[in-house]
Short mmCIF file of C-alpha atoms and ligand atoms in Angstrom, two decimals:
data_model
loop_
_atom_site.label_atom_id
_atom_site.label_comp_id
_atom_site.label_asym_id
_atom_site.label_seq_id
_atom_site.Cartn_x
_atom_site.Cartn_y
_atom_site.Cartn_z
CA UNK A 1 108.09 -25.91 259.03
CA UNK A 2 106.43 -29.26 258.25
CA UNK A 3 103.62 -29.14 255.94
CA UNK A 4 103.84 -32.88 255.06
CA UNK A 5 100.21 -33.23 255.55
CA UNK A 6 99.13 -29.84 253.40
CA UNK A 7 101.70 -31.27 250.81
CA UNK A 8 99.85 -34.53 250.28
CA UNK A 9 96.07 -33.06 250.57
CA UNK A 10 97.16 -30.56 248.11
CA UNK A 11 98.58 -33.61 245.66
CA UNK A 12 94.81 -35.37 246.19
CA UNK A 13 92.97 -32.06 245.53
CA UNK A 14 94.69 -31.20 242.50
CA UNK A 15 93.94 -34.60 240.99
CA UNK A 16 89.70 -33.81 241.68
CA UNK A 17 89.50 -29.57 241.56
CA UNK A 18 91.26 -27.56 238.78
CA UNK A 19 94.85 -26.68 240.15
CA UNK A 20 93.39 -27.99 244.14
CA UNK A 21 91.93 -25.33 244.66
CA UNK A 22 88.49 -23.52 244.54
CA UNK A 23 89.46 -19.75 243.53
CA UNK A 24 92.58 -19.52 242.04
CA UNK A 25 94.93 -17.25 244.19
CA UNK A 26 94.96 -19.44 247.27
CA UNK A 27 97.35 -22.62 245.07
CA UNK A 28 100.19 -20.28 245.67
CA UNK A 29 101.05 -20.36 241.57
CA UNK A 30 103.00 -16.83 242.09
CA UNK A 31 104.95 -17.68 244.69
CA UNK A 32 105.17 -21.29 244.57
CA UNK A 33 105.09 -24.15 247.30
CA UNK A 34 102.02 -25.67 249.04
CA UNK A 35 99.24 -23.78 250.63
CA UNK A 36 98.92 -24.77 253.81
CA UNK A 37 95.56 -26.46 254.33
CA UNK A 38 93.74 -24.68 257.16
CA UNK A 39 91.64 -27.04 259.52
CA UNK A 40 90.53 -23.82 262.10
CA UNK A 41 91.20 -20.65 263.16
CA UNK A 42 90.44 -18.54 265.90
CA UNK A 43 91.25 -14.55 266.35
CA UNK A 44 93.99 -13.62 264.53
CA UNK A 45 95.01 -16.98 264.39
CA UNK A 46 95.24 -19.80 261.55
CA UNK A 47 96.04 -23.41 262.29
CA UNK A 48 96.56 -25.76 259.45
CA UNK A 49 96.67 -29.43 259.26
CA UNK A 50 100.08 -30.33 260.40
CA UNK A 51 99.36 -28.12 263.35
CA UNK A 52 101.48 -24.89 262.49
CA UNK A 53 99.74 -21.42 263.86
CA UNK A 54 99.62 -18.58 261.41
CA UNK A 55 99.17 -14.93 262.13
CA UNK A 56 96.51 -14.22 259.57
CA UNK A 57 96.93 -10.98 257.78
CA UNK A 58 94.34 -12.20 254.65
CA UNK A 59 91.62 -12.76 256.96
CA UNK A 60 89.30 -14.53 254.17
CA UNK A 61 90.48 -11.61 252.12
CA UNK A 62 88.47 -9.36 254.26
CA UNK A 63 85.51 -9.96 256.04
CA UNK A 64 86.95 -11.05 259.75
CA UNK A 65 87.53 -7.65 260.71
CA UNK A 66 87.26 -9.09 264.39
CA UNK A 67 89.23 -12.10 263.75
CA UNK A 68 88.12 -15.35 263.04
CA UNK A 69 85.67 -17.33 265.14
CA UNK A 70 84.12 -14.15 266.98
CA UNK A 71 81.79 -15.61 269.16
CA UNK A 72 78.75 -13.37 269.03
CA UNK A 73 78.71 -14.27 265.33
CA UNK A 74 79.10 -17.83 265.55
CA UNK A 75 76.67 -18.05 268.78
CA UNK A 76 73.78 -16.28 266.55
CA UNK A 77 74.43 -18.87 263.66
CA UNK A 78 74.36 -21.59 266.00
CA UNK A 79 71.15 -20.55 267.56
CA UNK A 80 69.95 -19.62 263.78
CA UNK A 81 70.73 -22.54 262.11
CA UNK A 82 68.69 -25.04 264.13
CA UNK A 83 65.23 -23.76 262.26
CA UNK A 84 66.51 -24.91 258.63
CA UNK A 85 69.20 -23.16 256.72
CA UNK A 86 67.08 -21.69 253.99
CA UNK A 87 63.61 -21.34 253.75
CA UNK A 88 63.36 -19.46 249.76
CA UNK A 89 60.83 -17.14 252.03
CA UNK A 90 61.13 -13.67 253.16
CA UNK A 91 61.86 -13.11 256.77
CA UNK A 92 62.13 -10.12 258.89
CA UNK A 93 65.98 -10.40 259.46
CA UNK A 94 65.97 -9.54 255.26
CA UNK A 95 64.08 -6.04 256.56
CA UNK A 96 66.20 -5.58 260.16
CA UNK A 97 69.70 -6.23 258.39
CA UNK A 98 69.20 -3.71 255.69
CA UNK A 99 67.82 -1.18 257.75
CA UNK A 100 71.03 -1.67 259.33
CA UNK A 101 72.91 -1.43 256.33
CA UNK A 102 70.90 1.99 255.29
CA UNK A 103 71.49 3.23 258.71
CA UNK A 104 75.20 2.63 258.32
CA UNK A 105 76.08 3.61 254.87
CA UNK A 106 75.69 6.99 253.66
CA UNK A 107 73.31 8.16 250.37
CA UNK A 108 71.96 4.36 250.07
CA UNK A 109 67.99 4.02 250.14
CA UNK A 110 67.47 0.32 249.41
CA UNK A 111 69.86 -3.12 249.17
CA UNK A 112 69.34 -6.02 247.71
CA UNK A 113 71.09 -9.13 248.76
CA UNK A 114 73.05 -11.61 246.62
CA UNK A 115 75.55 -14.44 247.55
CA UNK A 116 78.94 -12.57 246.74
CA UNK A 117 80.47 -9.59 245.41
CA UNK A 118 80.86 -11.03 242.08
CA UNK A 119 77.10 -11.32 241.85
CA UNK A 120 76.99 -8.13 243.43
CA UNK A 121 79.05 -5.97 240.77
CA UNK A 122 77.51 -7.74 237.56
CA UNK A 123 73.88 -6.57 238.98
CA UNK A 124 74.79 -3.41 239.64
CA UNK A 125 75.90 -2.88 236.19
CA UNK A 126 73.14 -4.50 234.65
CA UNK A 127 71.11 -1.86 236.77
CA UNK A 128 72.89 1.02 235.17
CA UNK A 129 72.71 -0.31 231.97
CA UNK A 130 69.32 -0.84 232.22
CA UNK A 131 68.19 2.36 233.80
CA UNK A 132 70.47 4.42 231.69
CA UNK A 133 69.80 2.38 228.55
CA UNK A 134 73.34 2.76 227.67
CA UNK A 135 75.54 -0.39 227.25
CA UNK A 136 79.39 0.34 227.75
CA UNK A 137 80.93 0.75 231.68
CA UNK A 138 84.50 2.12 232.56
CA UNK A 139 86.50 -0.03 234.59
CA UNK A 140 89.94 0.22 236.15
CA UNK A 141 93.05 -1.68 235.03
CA UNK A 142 94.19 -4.02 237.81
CA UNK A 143 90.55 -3.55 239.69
CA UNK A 144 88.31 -6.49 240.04
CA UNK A 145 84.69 -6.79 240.31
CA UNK A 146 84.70 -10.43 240.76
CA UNK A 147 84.28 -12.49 237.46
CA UNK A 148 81.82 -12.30 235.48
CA UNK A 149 82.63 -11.88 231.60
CA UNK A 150 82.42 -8.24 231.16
CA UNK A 151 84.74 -7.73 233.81
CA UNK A 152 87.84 -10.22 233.04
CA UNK A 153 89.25 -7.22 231.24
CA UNK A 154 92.57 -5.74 232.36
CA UNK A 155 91.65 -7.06 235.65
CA UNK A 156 93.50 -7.45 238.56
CA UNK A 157 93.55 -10.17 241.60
CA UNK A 158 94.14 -14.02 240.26
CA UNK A 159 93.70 -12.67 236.97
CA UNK A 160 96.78 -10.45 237.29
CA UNK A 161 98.57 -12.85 239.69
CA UNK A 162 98.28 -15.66 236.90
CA UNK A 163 99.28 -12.96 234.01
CA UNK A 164 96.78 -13.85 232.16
CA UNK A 165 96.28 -11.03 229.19
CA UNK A 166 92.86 -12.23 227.70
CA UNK A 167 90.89 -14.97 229.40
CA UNK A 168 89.69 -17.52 226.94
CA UNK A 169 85.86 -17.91 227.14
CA UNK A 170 84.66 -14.18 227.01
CA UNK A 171 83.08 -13.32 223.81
CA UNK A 172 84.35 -10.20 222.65
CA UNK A 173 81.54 -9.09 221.84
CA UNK A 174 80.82 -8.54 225.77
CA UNK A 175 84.55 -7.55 226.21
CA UNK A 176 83.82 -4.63 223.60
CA UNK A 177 81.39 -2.73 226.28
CA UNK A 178 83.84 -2.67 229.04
CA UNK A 179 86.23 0.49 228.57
CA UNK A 180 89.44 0.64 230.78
CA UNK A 181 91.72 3.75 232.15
CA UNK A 182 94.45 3.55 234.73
CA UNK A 183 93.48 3.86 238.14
CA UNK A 184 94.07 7.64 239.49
CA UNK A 185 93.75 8.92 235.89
CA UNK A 186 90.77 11.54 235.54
CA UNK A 187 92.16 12.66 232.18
CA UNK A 188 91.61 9.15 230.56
CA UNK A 189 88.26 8.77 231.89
CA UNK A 190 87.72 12.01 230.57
CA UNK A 191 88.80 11.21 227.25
CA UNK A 192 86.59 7.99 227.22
CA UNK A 193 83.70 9.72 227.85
CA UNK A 194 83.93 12.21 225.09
CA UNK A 195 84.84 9.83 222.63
CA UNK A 196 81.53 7.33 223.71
CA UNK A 197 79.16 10.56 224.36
CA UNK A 198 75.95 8.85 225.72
CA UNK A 199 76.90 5.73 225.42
CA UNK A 200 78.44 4.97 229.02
CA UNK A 201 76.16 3.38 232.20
CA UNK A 202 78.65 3.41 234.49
CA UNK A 203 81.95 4.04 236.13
CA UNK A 204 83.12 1.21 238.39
CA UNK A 205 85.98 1.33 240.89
CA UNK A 206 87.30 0.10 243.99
CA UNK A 207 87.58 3.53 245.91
CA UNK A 208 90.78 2.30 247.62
CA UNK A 209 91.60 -0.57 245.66
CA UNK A 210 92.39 -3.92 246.89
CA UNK A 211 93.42 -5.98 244.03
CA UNK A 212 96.29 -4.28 242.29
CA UNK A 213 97.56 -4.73 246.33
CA UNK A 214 96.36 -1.74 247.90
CA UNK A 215 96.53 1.20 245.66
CA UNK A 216 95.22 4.58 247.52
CA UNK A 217 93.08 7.30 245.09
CA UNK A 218 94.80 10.43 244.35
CA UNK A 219 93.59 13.65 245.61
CA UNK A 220 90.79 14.73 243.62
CA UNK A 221 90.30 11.60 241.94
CA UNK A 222 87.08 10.13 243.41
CA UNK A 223 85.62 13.32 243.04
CA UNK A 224 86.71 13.85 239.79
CA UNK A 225 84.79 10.75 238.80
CA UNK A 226 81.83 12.02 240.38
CA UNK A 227 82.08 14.95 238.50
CA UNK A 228 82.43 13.36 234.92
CA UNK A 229 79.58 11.37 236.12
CA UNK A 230 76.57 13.79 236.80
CA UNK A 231 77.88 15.80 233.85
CA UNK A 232 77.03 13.09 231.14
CA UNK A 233 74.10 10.87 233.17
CA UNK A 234 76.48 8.28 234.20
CA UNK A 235 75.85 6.00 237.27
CA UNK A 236 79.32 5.85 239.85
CA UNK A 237 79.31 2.72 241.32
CA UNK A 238 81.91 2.32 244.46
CA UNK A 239 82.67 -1.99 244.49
CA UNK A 240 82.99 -1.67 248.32
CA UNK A 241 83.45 -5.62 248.61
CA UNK A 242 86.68 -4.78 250.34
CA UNK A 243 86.40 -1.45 251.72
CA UNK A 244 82.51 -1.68 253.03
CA UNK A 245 82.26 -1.68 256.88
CA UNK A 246 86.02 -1.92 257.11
CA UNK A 247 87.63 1.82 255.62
CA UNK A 248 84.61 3.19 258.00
CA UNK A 249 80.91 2.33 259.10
CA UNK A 250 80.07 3.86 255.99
CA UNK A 251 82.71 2.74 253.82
CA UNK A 252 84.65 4.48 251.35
CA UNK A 253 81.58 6.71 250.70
CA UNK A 254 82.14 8.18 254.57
CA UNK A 255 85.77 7.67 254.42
CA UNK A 256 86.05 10.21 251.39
CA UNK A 257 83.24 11.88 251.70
CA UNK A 258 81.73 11.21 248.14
CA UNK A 259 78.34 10.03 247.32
CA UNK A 260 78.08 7.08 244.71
CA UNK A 261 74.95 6.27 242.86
CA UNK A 262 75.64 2.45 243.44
CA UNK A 263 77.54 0.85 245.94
CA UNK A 264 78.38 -3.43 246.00
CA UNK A 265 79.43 -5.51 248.96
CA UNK A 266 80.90 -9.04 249.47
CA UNK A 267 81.71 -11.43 252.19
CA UNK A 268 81.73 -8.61 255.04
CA UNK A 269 78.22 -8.37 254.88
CA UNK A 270 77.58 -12.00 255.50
CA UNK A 271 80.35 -12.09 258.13
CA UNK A 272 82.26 -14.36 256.14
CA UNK A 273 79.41 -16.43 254.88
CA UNK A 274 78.74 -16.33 251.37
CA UNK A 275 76.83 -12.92 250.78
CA UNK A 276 76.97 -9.92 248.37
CA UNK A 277 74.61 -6.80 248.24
CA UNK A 278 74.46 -4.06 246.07
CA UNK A 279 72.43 -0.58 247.23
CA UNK A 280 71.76 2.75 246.12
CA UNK A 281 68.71 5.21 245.99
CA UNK A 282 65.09 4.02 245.66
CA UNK A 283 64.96 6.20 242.37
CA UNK A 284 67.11 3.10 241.15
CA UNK A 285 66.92 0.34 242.79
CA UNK A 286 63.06 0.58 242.36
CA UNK A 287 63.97 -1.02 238.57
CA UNK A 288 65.18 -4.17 239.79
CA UNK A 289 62.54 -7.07 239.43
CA UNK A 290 59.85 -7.62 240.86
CA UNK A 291 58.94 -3.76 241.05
CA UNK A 292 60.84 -2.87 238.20
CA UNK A 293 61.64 -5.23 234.93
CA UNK A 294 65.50 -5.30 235.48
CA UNK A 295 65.69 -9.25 236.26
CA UNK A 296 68.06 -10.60 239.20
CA UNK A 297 66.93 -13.09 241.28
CA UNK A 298 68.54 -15.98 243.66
CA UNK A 299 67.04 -18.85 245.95
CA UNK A 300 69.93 -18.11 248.50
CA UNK A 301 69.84 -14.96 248.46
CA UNK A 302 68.81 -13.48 251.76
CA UNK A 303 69.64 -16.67 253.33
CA UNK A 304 69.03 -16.99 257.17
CA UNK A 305 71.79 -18.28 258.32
CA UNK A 306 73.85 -15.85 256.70
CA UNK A 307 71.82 -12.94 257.39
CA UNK A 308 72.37 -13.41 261.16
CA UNK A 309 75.96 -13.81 260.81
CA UNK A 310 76.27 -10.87 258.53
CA UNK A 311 73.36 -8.88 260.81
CA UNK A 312 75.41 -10.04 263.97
CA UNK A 313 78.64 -8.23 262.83
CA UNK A 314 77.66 -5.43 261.46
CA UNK A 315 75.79 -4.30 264.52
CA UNK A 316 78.57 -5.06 266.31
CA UNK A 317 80.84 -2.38 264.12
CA UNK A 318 77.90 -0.26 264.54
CA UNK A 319 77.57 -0.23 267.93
CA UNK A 320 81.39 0.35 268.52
CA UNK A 321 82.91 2.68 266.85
CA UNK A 322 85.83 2.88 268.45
CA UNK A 323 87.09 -0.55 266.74
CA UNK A 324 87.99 1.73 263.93
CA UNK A 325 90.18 3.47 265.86
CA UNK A 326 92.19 0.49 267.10
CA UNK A 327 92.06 -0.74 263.69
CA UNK A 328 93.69 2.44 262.81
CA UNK A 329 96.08 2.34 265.66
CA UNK A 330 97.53 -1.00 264.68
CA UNK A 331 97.66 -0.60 261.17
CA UNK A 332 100.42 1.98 261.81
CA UNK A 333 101.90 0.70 264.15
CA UNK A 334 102.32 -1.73 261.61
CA UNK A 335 102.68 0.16 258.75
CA UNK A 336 106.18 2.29 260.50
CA UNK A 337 107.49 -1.35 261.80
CA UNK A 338 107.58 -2.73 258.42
CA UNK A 339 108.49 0.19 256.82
CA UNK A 340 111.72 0.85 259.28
CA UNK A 341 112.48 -3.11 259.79
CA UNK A 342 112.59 -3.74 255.67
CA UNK A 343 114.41 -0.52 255.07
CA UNK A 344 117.08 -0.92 257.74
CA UNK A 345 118.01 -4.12 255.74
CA UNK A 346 118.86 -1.74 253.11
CA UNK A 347 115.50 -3.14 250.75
CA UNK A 348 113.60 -0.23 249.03
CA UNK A 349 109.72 -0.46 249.57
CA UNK A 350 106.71 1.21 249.78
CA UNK A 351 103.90 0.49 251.99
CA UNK A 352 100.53 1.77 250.63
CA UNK A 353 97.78 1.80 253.17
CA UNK A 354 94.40 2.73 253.88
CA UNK A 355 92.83 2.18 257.03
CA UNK A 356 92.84 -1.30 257.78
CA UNK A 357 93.92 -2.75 254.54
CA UNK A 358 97.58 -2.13 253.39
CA UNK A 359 100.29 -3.76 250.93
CA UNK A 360 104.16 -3.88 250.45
CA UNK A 361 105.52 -2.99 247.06
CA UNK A 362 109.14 -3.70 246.68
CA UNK A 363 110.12 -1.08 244.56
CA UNK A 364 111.16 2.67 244.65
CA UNK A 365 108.62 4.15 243.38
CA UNK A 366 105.23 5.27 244.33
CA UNK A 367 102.56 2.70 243.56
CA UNK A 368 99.81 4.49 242.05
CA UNK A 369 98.12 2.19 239.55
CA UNK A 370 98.84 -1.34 238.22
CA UNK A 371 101.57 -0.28 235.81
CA UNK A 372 102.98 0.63 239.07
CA UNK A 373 101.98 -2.37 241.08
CA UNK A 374 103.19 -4.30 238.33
CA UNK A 375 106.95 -3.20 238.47
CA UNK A 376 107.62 -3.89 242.01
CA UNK A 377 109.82 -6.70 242.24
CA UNK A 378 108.10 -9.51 242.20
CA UNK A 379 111.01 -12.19 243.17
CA UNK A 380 111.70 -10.23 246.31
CA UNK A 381 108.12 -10.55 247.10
CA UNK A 382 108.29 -14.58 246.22
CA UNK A 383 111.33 -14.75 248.77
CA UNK A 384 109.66 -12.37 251.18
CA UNK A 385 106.24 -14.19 251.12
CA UNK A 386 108.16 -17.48 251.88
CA UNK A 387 110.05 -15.92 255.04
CA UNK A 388 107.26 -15.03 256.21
CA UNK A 389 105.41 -17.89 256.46
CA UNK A 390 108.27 -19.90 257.77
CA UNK A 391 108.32 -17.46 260.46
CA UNK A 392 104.43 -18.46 261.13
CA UNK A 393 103.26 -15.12 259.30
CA UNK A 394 100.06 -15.90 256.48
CA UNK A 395 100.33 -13.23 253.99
CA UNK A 396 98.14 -12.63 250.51
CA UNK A 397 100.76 -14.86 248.16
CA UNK A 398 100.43 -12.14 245.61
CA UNK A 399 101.33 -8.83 245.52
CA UNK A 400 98.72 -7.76 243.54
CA UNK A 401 96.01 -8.67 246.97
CA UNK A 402 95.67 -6.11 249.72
CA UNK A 403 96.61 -7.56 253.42
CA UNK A 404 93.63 -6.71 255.74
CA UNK A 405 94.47 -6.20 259.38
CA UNK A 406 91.77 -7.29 262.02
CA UNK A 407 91.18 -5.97 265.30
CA UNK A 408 92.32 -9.21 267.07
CA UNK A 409 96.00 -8.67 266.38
CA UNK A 410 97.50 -7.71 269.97
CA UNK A 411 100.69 -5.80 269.99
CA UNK A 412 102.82 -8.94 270.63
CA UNK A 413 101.27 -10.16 267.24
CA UNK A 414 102.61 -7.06 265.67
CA UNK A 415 106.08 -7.34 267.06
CA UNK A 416 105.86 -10.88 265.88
CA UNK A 417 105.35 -9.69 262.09
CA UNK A 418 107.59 -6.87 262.14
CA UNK A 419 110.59 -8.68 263.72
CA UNK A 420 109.80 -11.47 260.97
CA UNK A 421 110.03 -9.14 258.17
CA UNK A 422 113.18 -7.74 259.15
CA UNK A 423 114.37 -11.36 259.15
CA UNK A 424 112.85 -12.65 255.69
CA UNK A 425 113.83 -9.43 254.35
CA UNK A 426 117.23 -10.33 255.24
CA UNK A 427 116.73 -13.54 253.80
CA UNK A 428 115.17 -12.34 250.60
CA UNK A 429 117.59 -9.79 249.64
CA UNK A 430 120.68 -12.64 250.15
CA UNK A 431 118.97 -14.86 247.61
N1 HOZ B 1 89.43 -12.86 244.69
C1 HOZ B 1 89.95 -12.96 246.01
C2 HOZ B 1 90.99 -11.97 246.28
N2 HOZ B 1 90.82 -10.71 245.72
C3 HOZ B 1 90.52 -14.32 246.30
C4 HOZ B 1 89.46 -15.21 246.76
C5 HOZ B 1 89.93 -16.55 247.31
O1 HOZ B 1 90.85 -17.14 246.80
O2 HOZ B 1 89.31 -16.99 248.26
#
């Protein structure tokens, strides 16, 4: 594959953006090589700069559920964008895309919009701190809530991908608040919460998570959370940045049938513009500024163009429900491909997967948390990753990121992938 013209933009961006890139997974520092530089895409489709085509299986690490490009979307922006791109102004599109959102998502009364799911997650905890009036919040090791201080603890994504164990630049002080358990275990939580009686806001957790690769909850343990939550006043807050709109209409929250007191969103919600929200019931959202004193605010936020975009999408999942169930259909198709195609060249594996959004883990064992994640083999992976992408496939070049399947993958795409895993499996295991 020639990427002679990726190799030598990627040598001029790293001398004018830390490592040539502008959010650290996509430099390819776990698996080495260049990162192809992408100049369009269209469907399931990638095309980068020296004119390869990629079947796209990160999908801008979520939000093109519908593939890249779809045209309703970019035909609303286009008509949108010609009457400015941000006004700093209310508009009616603010009121018509979250009565969308309310309509869609169970046990939510009110949303506020921000500009990404990072944003999203560190408001939602300053909500439940401030409506609790209780400082510390359980996280999970391996999830991520984007990056904001308080949650660059045990956290997974780049963070894990770059092994980085403490990340210079957050006070400990603020690292002190955030308390961490393994993913799937209640019994730690449990313990956490009896040993900081009242002085927890929050649980936060990705309900399926997507940044340890995709790591499925246990039986029992969502609602398990809930549980410990209502019995000692703390808020549950589902970071649905990757499982919002894409697990179900409603999320994880429908998916699983549990309500949480706080829910985030990223980049889906904005159709792959830069947008976060975070929602819950009127009972709390009512203390975020201006009607309450809770203080978030942002100039972009509720942008126009990105409202449509995001508006544009989402009735378009709403209005067709059946898109879940090809979703669904492909993803296992998929999922028993891969599976059979990597195992018949004698490689042990696990696929987790969740709807629409599914890993690899090369390794024997079940992947249940990020001591778990962590112990697949990670070289295989590097040689896997590489075989792939020769053979024209774009996969997450980490193990620790989900892969997210969109609904513009035909079936030829899918024989494409599987018969090219068989093959860089192959390759992988011979090296
Ligand atoms: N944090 C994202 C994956 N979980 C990666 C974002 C990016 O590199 O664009």
């Amino acid at each position: 594959m020639n990427l002679s013209r990726s190799k030598s933009l990627f040598q001029r961006a790293q001398q004018l953006i830390p490592g040539g890139v502008n959010s650290p997974v996509r430099a390819f520092k776990n698996v080495g090589g260049t990162p192809p530089f992408i100049q369009s895409a269209k469907g399931a489709y990638l095309f980068d700069e020296d004119g390869n085509q990629y079947i796209d299986y990160v999908n801008s690490w979520g939000p093109m559920i519908l593939g890249h490009a779809y045209e309703p979307v970019i035909k609303a922006i286009q008509e949108k964008v010609i009457h400015s791109t941000s006004f700093g102004a209310p508009t009616e599109l603010e009121i018509q895309i979250a009565e969308l959102i309310i309509e869609m998502v169970p046990n939510i009364e009110m949303v506020r919009m921000v500009n990404s799911g990072t944003e999203a997650c560190m408001s939602a905890i300053r909500l439940a701190r401030g409506y609790t009036g209780k400082n510390k919040f359980i996280k999970f090791e391996g999830c991520y809530h984007g990056h904001a201080d308080m949650f660059l603890v045990s956290a997974g994504s780049g963070v894990a991908t770059l092994g980085i164990q403490q990340v210079p630049g957050v006070p400990e002080f603020v690292a002190q608040d955030t308390l961490t358990a393994p993913y799937n275990n209640l019994t730690k939580v449990e313990e956490l919460v009896s040993k900081h009686k009242d002085e927890i806001a929050a649980v936060i957790v990705e309900p399926v998570a997507g940044n340890m690769g995709c790591v499925l909850p246990q039986e029992g343990f969502l609602q398990g959370l809930r549980k410990v939550c209502d019995e000692n006043n703390i808020l549950l807050i589902f970071d649905e940045v990757m499982t919002g709109f894409r697990l179900a209409p409603g999320g994880a929250q429908e998916l699983f049938n549990i309500k949480a007191d706080l829910v985030t969103f990223g980049k889906i919600i904005g159709g792959g513009l830069p947008v976060g929200a975070f929602a819950g019931k009127k009972e709390v959202m009512e203390h975020i500024a201006p009607s309450g004193k809770i203080y978030q605010a942002g100039t972009l936020s509720g942008n126009p163009v990105a409202m449509i975009a995001g508006y544009t999408l989402l009735k378009t999942l709403h209005d067709n429900p059946d898109i879940y169930t090809h979703l669904e259909e492909k993803a296992t198709y998929l999922e028993k491909g891969l599976q059979e195609a990597i195992g018949s060249e004698g490689i042990l594996n696990q696929v987790n997967r969740c709807g629409s959004m599914m890993s690899i883990f090369f390794t024997e064992y079940p992947v249940t948390d990020f001591v778990s994640s962590s112990g697949a083999n990670n070289g295989l992976f590097k040689h896997f990753f590489h075989g792939m992408l020769e053979a024209g496939i774009y996969l997450p070049p980490s193990s620790f990121e989900s892969w997210f399947i969109c609904n513009a993958l035909t079936k030829e795409d899918l024989d494409k992938t599987i018969q090219a895993a068989k093959e860089a499996a192959k390759k992988a295991k011979a090296n």
